[in-house]
């Protein structure tokens, strides 16, 4: 089953890359920006080491006003899709986990994303701002809990009993749907699986594999949206893929506690700004 997953993942990554390039060219928006490339490299480098990419990317884009807030779900999912495929190929190959649990959680997350993507593309801007703002608050809390040693430690198990197996699959359907709104899947998936007793290391191929399949799947729909910046999406992808390989094969680990506290501060500030934007009275038509 694992070789089949890897083959399917490589195929969907190649198809997605082709569609992304063709769509950007057709829209007359093919190109790269230095800031986006650097942002993709930094966020995906630390994403591979367990920091997460959605919250830091959202924070920087918001602070720099790179795109309108309503573009965030599409930019995050479409821009980080290919680097996440690279992550999943590495971790599914290197880290052992129950292949049935891996397969079931991936399928559930993809179905959730396919259900969620068409809803998100039609969401009012204020609702997108509210959802992303709350997601940033949750991300900041999870970063702080990690630094304070309050995250569940899990066990040595590489599989789950039937009841917990079913619960994990159902939860990943929900997380897949939320992912399309700009709410990162990594941290809640890691917490959930660890609480259920799975070895935290074994959670990495599950959460990365789920995102690697669902992000291109939902990305095909996001690429058709009018609320997307193709140049930024391409730039995040270009910077992210080599950074993933560098983190996975060369660096492997770093003392990340100080970085997480810095991310907490930036993400909290961005969450407040985003929620204030959502609550600000809209101008009359």
mmCIF file of C-alpha atoms in Angstrom:
data_model
loop_
_atom_site.group_PDB
_atom_site.id
_atom_site.type_symbol
_atom_site.label_atom_id
_atom_site.label_comp_id
_atom_site.label_asym_id
_atom_site.label_seq_id
_atom_site.Cartn_x
_atom_site.Cartn_y
_atom_site.Cartn_z
ATOM 1 C CA UNK A 1 0.000 0.000 0.000
ATOM 2 C CA UNK A 2 2.827 2.428 0.833
ATOM 3 C CA UNK A 3 4.414 2.152 -2.654
ATOM 4 C CA UNK A 4 0.980 2.810 -4.164
ATOM 5 C CA UNK A 5 0.555 5.904 -1.987
ATOM 6 C CA UNK A 6 3.989 7.183 -2.968
ATOM 7 C CA UNK A 7 3.292 6.591 -6.654
ATOM 8 C CA UNK A 8 -0.089 8.320 -6.459
ATOM 9 C CA UNK A 9 1.460 11.209 -4.535
ATOM 10 C CA UNK A 10 4.213 11.715 -7.101
ATOM 11 C CA UNK A 11 1.625 11.608 -9.896
ATOM 12 C CA UNK A 12 -0.741 14.121 -8.311
ATOM 13 C CA UNK A 13 2.214 16.417 -7.599
ATOM 14 C CA UNK A 14 3.318 16.346 -11.245
ATOM 15 C CA UNK A 15 -0.231 16.888 -12.533
ATOM 16 C CA UNK A 16 -0.802 19.740 -10.091
ATOM 17 C CA UNK A 17 2.482 21.437 -11.047
ATOM 18 C CA UNK A 18 1.544 21.194 -14.721
ATOM 19 C CA UNK A 19 -1.945 22.628 -14.141
ATOM 20 C CA UNK A 20 -0.545 25.432 -11.973
ATOM 21 C CA UNK A 21 1.966 26.522 -14.625
ATOM 22 C CA UNK A 22 -0.554 26.249 -17.483
ATOM 23 C CA UNK A 23 -3.211 28.176 -15.574
ATOM 24 C CA UNK A 24 -0.796 30.951 -14.587
ATOM 25 C CA UNK A 25 0.392 31.276 -18.192
ATOM 26 C CA UNK A 26 -3.184 31.321 -19.497
ATOM 27 C CA UNK A 27 -4.023 34.113 -17.042
ATOM 28 C CA UNK A 28 -0.926 36.067 -18.046
ATOM 29 C CA UNK A 29 0.286 35.833 -14.458
ATOM 30 C CA UNK A 30 3.260 33.473 -14.721
ATOM 31 C CA UNK A 31 6.235 34.778 -12.769
ATOM 32 C CA UNK A 32 8.090 34.801 -9.476
ATOM 33 C CA UNK A 33 8.799 37.357 -6.780
ATOM 34 C CA UNK A 34 11.918 37.338 -4.620
ATOM 35 C CA UNK A 35 9.957 38.021 -1.432
ATOM 36 C CA UNK A 36 7.566 35.140 -2.108
ATOM 37 C CA UNK A 37 10.422 32.735 -2.894
ATOM 38 C CA UNK A 38 12.222 33.608 0.356
ATOM 39 C CA UNK A 39 8.962 33.363 2.317
ATOM 40 C CA UNK A 40 8.253 29.937 0.821
ATOM 41 C CA UNK A 41 11.772 28.744 1.628
ATOM 42 C CA UNK A 42 11.726 29.895 5.261
ATOM 43 C CA UNK A 43 8.196 28.746 6.122
ATOM 44 C CA UNK A 44 8.549 25.337 4.471
ATOM 45 C CA UNK A 45 11.999 24.759 5.968
ATOM 46 C CA UNK A 46 10.588 25.160 9.466
ATOM 47 C CA UNK A 47 7.369 23.400 8.474
ATOM 48 C CA UNK A 48 9.435 20.273 7.765
ATOM 49 C CA UNK A 49 10.936 20.562 11.263
ATOM 50 C CA UNK A 50 7.462 20.779 12.847
ATOM 51 C CA UNK A 51 6.793 24.531 13.152
ATOM 52 C CA UNK A 52 4.003 24.688 10.563
ATOM 53 C CA UNK A 53 3.743 26.942 7.520
ATOM 54 C CA UNK A 54 0.205 28.356 7.394
ATOM 55 C CA UNK A 55 0.342 30.615 10.453
ATOM 56 C CA UNK A 56 3.792 32.166 9.744
ATOM 57 C CA UNK A 57 2.914 32.629 6.058
ATOM 58 C CA UNK A 58 -0.398 34.268 6.938
ATOM 59 C CA UNK A 59 1.312 36.547 9.429
ATOM 60 C CA UNK A 60 3.927 37.752 6.923
ATOM 61 C CA UNK A 61 1.441 38.200 4.080
ATOM 62 C CA UNK A 62 -0.883 40.181 6.339
ATOM 63 C CA UNK A 63 1.873 42.344 7.801
ATOM 64 C CA UNK A 64 3.306 43.093 4.347
ATOM 65 C CA UNK A 65 -0.158 43.443 2.732
ATOM 66 C CA UNK A 66 0.975 41.213 -0.130
ATOM 67 C CA UNK A 67 -2.554 40.132 -1.110
ATOM 68 C CA UNK A 68 -6.114 40.872 0.089
ATOM 69 C CA UNK A 69 -7.276 38.817 3.076
ATOM 70 C CA UNK A 70 -9.840 36.960 0.959
ATOM 71 C CA UNK A 71 -6.961 35.508 -1.121
ATOM 72 C CA UNK A 72 -5.363 33.756 1.865
ATOM 73 C CA UNK A 73 -7.109 30.328 1.684
ATOM 74 C CA UNK A 74 -6.250 29.948 -2.002
ATOM 75 C CA UNK A 75 -2.677 31.229 -1.674
ATOM 76 C CA UNK A 76 -1.917 29.050 1.356
ATOM 77 C CA UNK A 77 -3.356 25.835 -0.063
ATOM 78 C CA UNK A 78 -2.177 26.311 -3.645
ATOM 79 C CA UNK A 79 1.222 27.792 -2.758
ATOM 80 C CA UNK A 80 2.279 25.250 -0.151
ATOM 81 C CA UNK A 81 0.879 22.213 -2.005
ATOM 82 C CA UNK A 82 4.033 21.157 -3.855
ATOM 83 C CA UNK A 83 6.432 21.626 -0.905
ATOM 84 C CA UNK A 84 4.030 19.548 1.199
ATOM 85 C CA UNK A 85 4.064 16.813 -1.453
ATOM 86 C CA UNK A 86 7.859 16.791 -1.118
ATOM 87 C CA UNK A 87 7.557 16.517 2.674
ATOM 88 C CA UNK A 88 5.119 13.624 2.423
ATOM 89 C CA UNK A 89 7.297 11.696 -0.031
ATOM 90 C CA UNK A 90 10.187 11.958 2.431
ATOM 91 C CA UNK A 91 8.336 11.109 5.637
ATOM 92 C CA UNK A 92 6.116 8.330 4.256
ATOM 93 C CA UNK A 93 9.302 6.699 2.995
ATOM 94 C CA UNK A 94 11.353 7.145 6.187
ATOM 95 C CA UNK A 95 8.868 6.904 9.104
ATOM 96 C CA UNK A 96 6.970 3.721 9.954
ATOM 97 C CA UNK A 97 3.217 3.823 10.707
ATOM 98 C CA UNK A 98 0.189 1.551 10.236
ATOM 99 C CA UNK A 99 -0.426 1.767 6.459
ATOM 100 C CA UNK A 100 -4.200 1.310 6.877
ATOM 101 C CA UNK A 101 -4.378 4.236 9.328
ATOM 102 C CA UNK A 102 -2.220 6.310 6.977
ATOM 103 C CA UNK A 103 -4.411 5.499 3.977
ATOM 104 C CA UNK A 104 -7.741 6.029 5.780
ATOM 105 C CA UNK A 105 -6.771 9.407 7.272
ATOM 106 C CA UNK A 106 -5.482 10.629 3.906
ATOM 107 C CA UNK A 107 -8.697 9.624 2.111
ATOM 108 C CA UNK A 108 -10.849 11.237 4.818
ATOM 109 C CA UNK A 109 -8.885 14.505 4.689
ATOM 110 C CA UNK A 110 -9.078 14.670 0.892
ATOM 111 C CA UNK A 111 -12.854 14.122 0.931
ATOM 112 C CA UNK A 112 -13.179 16.836 3.582
ATOM 113 C CA UNK A 113 -11.117 19.218 1.444
ATOM 114 C CA UNK A 114 -13.176 18.515 -1.663
ATOM 115 C CA UNK A 115 -16.310 19.294 0.339
ATOM 116 C CA UNK A 116 -14.788 22.423 1.899
ATOM 117 C CA UNK A 117 -13.062 24.071 -1.084
ATOM 118 C CA UNK A 118 -16.189 25.106 -3.021
ATOM 119 C CA UNK A 119 -17.661 26.554 0.174
ATOM 120 C CA UNK A 120 -14.536 28.583 0.977
ATOM 121 C CA UNK A 121 -14.247 30.059 -2.527
ATOM 122 C CA UNK A 122 -17.700 31.613 -2.060
ATOM 123 C CA UNK A 123 -17.235 32.826 1.527
ATOM 124 C CA UNK A 124 -17.703 36.547 2.281
ATOM 125 C CA UNK A 125 -14.429 38.358 2.990
ATOM 126 C CA UNK A 126 -15.429 39.120 6.585
ATOM 127 C CA UNK A 127 -16.081 35.442 7.312
ATOM 128 C CA UNK A 128 -12.688 34.469 5.847
ATOM 129 C CA UNK A 129 -10.998 37.083 8.043
ATOM 130 C CA UNK A 130 -12.813 35.798 11.136
ATOM 131 C CA UNK A 131 -11.943 32.149 10.474
ATOM 132 C CA UNK A 132 -8.282 32.888 9.741
ATOM 133 C CA UNK A 133 -8.054 35.166 12.800
ATOM 134 C CA UNK A 134 -9.396 32.446 15.102
ATOM 135 C CA UNK A 135 -7.112 29.880 13.451
ATOM 136 C CA UNK A 136 -4.109 32.095 14.200
ATOM 137 C CA UNK A 137 -5.122 32.354 17.861
ATOM 138 C CA UNK A 138 -5.347 28.555 18.054
ATOM 139 C CA UNK A 139 -1.958 28.193 16.341
ATOM 140 C CA UNK A 140 -0.361 30.630 18.826
ATOM 141 C CA UNK A 141 -1.827 28.650 21.742
ATOM 142 C CA UNK A 142 -0.445 25.377 20.331
ATOM 143 C CA UNK A 143 3.018 26.897 19.829
ATOM 144 C CA UNK A 144 2.995 28.166 23.425
ATOM 145 C CA UNK A 145 1.806 24.784 24.768
ATOM 146 C CA UNK A 146 4.614 23.050 22.893
ATOM 147 C CA UNK A 147 7.243 25.319 24.456
ATOM 148 C CA UNK A 148 5.728 24.910 27.927
ATOM 149 C CA UNK A 149 5.738 21.119 27.653
ATOM 150 C CA UNK A 150 1.948 20.875 27.770
ATOM 151 C CA UNK A 151 1.506 18.959 24.527
ATOM 152 C CA UNK A 152 0.625 15.237 24.776
ATOM 153 C CA UNK A 153 3.665 12.985 24.568
ATOM 154 C CA UNK A 154 1.881 9.992 23.016
ATOM 155 C CA UNK A 155 3.361 6.486 23.263
ATOM 156 C CA UNK A 156 5.346 4.056 21.137
ATOM 157 C CA UNK A 157 2.286 2.725 19.271
ATOM 158 C CA UNK A 158 2.362 2.738 15.472
ATOM 159 C CA UNK A 159 -1.328 1.761 15.117
ATOM 160 C CA UNK A 160 -4.651 2.492 16.859
ATOM 161 C CA UNK A 161 -7.393 0.145 18.119
ATOM 162 C CA UNK A 162 -10.640 0.101 16.056
ATOM 163 C CA UNK A 163 -12.607 2.751 18.001
ATOM 164 C CA UNK A 164 -9.721 5.232 18.029
ATOM 165 C CA UNK A 165 -8.958 4.377 14.418
ATOM 166 C CA UNK A 166 -12.490 5.408 13.444
ATOM 167 C CA UNK A 167 -12.236 8.582 15.544
ATOM 168 C CA UNK A 168 -8.962 9.574 13.874
ATOM 169 C CA UNK A 169 -10.445 9.066 10.416
ATOM 170 C CA UNK A 170 -13.554 11.132 11.228
ATOM 171 C CA UNK A 171 -11.417 13.897 12.720
ATOM 172 C CA UNK A 172 -9.253 14.093 9.602
ATOM 173 C CA UNK A 173 -12.350 14.582 7.460
ATOM 174 C CA UNK A 174 -13.146 17.685 9.534
ATOM 175 C CA UNK A 175 -9.528 18.863 9.523
ATOM 176 C CA UNK A 176 -9.401 18.461 5.743
ATOM 177 C CA UNK A 177 -12.441 20.704 5.335
ATOM 178 C CA UNK A 178 -11.013 23.307 7.733
ATOM 179 C CA UNK A 179 -7.676 23.236 5.909
ATOM 180 C CA UNK A 180 -9.262 24.792 2.841
ATOM 181 C CA UNK A 181 -10.262 27.806 4.950
ATOM 182 C CA UNK A 182 -6.638 28.431 5.936
ATOM 183 C CA UNK A 183 -6.601 26.473 9.197
ATOM 184 C CA UNK A 184 -3.433 24.361 9.310
ATOM 185 C CA UNK A 185 -3.864 20.601 9.781
ATOM 186 C CA UNK A 186 -0.437 19.713 11.212
ATOM 187 C CA UNK A 187 -0.770 20.858 14.811
ATOM 188 C CA UNK A 188 -4.331 19.602 15.501
ATOM 189 C CA UNK A 189 -3.560 16.295 13.770
ATOM 190 C CA UNK A 190 -0.398 15.798 15.836
ATOM 191 C CA UNK A 191 -2.215 16.630 19.081
ATOM 192 C CA UNK A 192 -5.176 14.401 18.261
ATOM 193 C CA UNK A 193 -3.129 11.356 17.257
ATOM 194 C CA UNK A 194 -0.808 11.760 20.250
ATOM 195 C CA UNK A 195 -3.794 11.954 22.627
ATOM 196 C CA UNK A 196 -5.096 8.743 21.072
ATOM 197 C CA UNK A 197 -1.821 7.048 21.972
ATOM 198 C CA UNK A 198 0.046 7.085 18.667
ATOM 199 C CA UNK A 199 3.777 7.679 18.597
ATOM 200 C CA UNK A 200 4.171 11.401 17.683
ATOM 201 C CA UNK A 201 6.815 10.507 15.096
ATOM 202 C CA UNK A 202 4.318 8.184 13.425
ATOM 203 C CA UNK A 203 1.895 11.094 13.163
ATOM 204 C CA UNK A 204 4.231 12.961 10.788
ATOM 205 C CA UNK A 205 3.631 10.805 7.673
ATOM 206 C CA UNK A 206 -0.123 10.883 8.410
ATOM 207 C CA UNK A 207 -0.432 14.652 8.729
ATOM 208 C CA UNK A 208 2.001 15.339 5.887
ATOM 209 C CA UNK A 209 0.444 12.697 3.652
ATOM 210 C CA UNK A 210 -3.062 14.028 4.312
ATOM 211 C CA UNK A 211 -2.021 17.580 3.458
ATOM 212 C CA UNK A 212 0.000 16.461 0.438
ATOM 213 C CA UNK A 213 -3.037 14.802 -1.128
ATOM 214 C CA UNK A 214 -5.718 17.272 -0.051
ATOM 215 C CA UNK A 215 -3.870 20.499 -0.922
ATOM 216 C CA UNK A 216 -3.446 19.709 -4.639
ATOM 217 C CA UNK A 217 -6.974 18.225 -4.693
ATOM 218 C CA UNK A 218 -8.498 21.426 -3.331
ATOM 219 C CA UNK A 219 -5.850 23.472 -5.144
ATOM 220 C CA UNK A 220 -7.299 22.554 -8.546
ATOM 221 C CA UNK A 221 -10.482 24.375 -7.547
ATOM 222 C CA UNK A 222 -8.609 27.286 -5.949
ATOM 223 C CA UNK A 223 -6.638 27.773 -9.183
ATOM 224 C CA UNK A 224 -9.931 28.564 -10.932
ATOM 225 C CA UNK A 225 -10.844 31.191 -8.329
ATOM 226 C CA UNK A 226 -10.627 34.926 -8.976
ATOM 227 C CA UNK A 227 -9.302 35.381 -5.429
ATOM 228 C CA UNK A 228 -5.752 34.119 -5.943
ATOM 229 C CA UNK A 229 -2.310 35.564 -6.717
ATOM 230 C CA UNK A 230 -0.574 33.163 -9.124
ATOM 231 C CA UNK A 231 2.812 34.857 -8.865
ATOM 232 C CA UNK A 232 2.838 34.456 -5.082
ATOM 233 C CA UNK A 233 1.657 30.839 -5.352
ATOM 234 C CA UNK A 234 4.449 30.018 -7.800
ATOM 235 C CA UNK A 235 7.003 31.822 -5.645
ATOM 236 C CA UNK A 236 6.033 29.934 -2.477
ATOM 237 C CA UNK A 237 6.318 26.653 -4.390
ATOM 238 C CA UNK A 238 9.694 27.501 -5.933
ATOM 239 C CA UNK A 239 11.223 28.492 -2.601
ATOM 240 C CA UNK A 240 9.576 25.745 -0.594
ATOM 241 C CA UNK A 241 10.611 22.534 -2.356
ATOM 242 C CA UNK A 242 14.421 22.824 -1.990
ATOM 243 C CA UNK A 243 13.959 24.096 1.576
ATOM 244 C CA UNK A 244 12.003 20.935 2.447
ATOM 245 C CA UNK A 245 14.775 18.702 1.115
ATOM 246 C CA UNK A 246 17.415 20.744 2.970
ATOM 247 C CA UNK A 247 15.530 20.452 6.278
ATOM 248 C CA UNK A 248 14.725 16.741 5.893
ATOM 249 C CA UNK A 249 18.090 15.443 4.718
ATOM 250 C CA UNK A 250 20.699 17.956 5.882
ATOM 251 C CA UNK A 251 19.567 19.890 8.956
ATOM 252 C CA UNK A 252 17.014 17.396 10.416
ATOM 253 C CA UNK A 253 16.646 19.209 13.756
ATOM 254 C CA UNK A 254 17.250 22.580 15.377
ATOM 255 C CA UNK A 255 16.603 24.185 18.797
ATOM 256 C CA UNK A 256 13.205 25.621 17.864
ATOM 257 C CA UNK A 257 11.913 26.903 21.224
ATOM 258 C CA UNK A 258 13.065 30.505 20.785
ATOM 259 C CA UNK A 259 11.721 30.578 17.237
ATOM 260 C CA UNK A 260 8.317 29.334 18.425
ATOM 261 C CA UNK A 261 8.073 32.158 20.987
ATOM 262 C CA UNK A 262 8.846 34.643 18.243
ATOM 263 C CA UNK A 263 6.184 33.060 16.050
ATOM 264 C CA UNK A 264 3.692 33.262 18.940
ATOM 265 C CA UNK A 265 4.183 37.034 19.207
ATOM 266 C CA UNK A 266 3.891 37.663 15.457
ATOM 267 C CA UNK A 267 0.924 35.319 15.006
ATOM 268 C CA UNK A 268 -0.964 36.826 17.964
ATOM 269 C CA UNK A 269 -0.469 40.310 16.582
ATOM 270 C CA UNK A 270 -1.642 39.200 13.139
ATOM 271 C CA UNK A 271 -4.690 37.458 14.638
ATOM 272 C CA UNK A 272 -5.737 40.674 16.387
ATOM 273 C CA UNK A 273 -5.276 42.696 13.183
ATOM 274 C CA UNK A 274 -7.240 40.121 11.172
ATOM 275 C CA UNK A 275 -10.127 40.017 13.658
ATOM 276 C CA UNK A 276 -10.229 43.823 13.822
ATOM 277 C CA UNK A 277 -10.516 43.880 10.043
ATOM 278 C CA UNK A 278 -13.385 41.395 10.246
ATOM 279 C CA UNK A 279 -15.243 43.545 12.790
ATOM 280 C CA UNK A 280 -14.612 46.860 11.028
ATOM 281 C CA UNK A 281 -17.797 48.328 9.482
ATOM 282 C CA UNK A 282 -17.940 47.738 5.735
ATOM 283 C CA UNK A 283 -18.209 50.826 3.497
ATOM 284 C CA UNK A 284 -21.562 51.412 1.866
ATOM 285 C CA UNK A 285 -21.900 50.160 -1.674
#
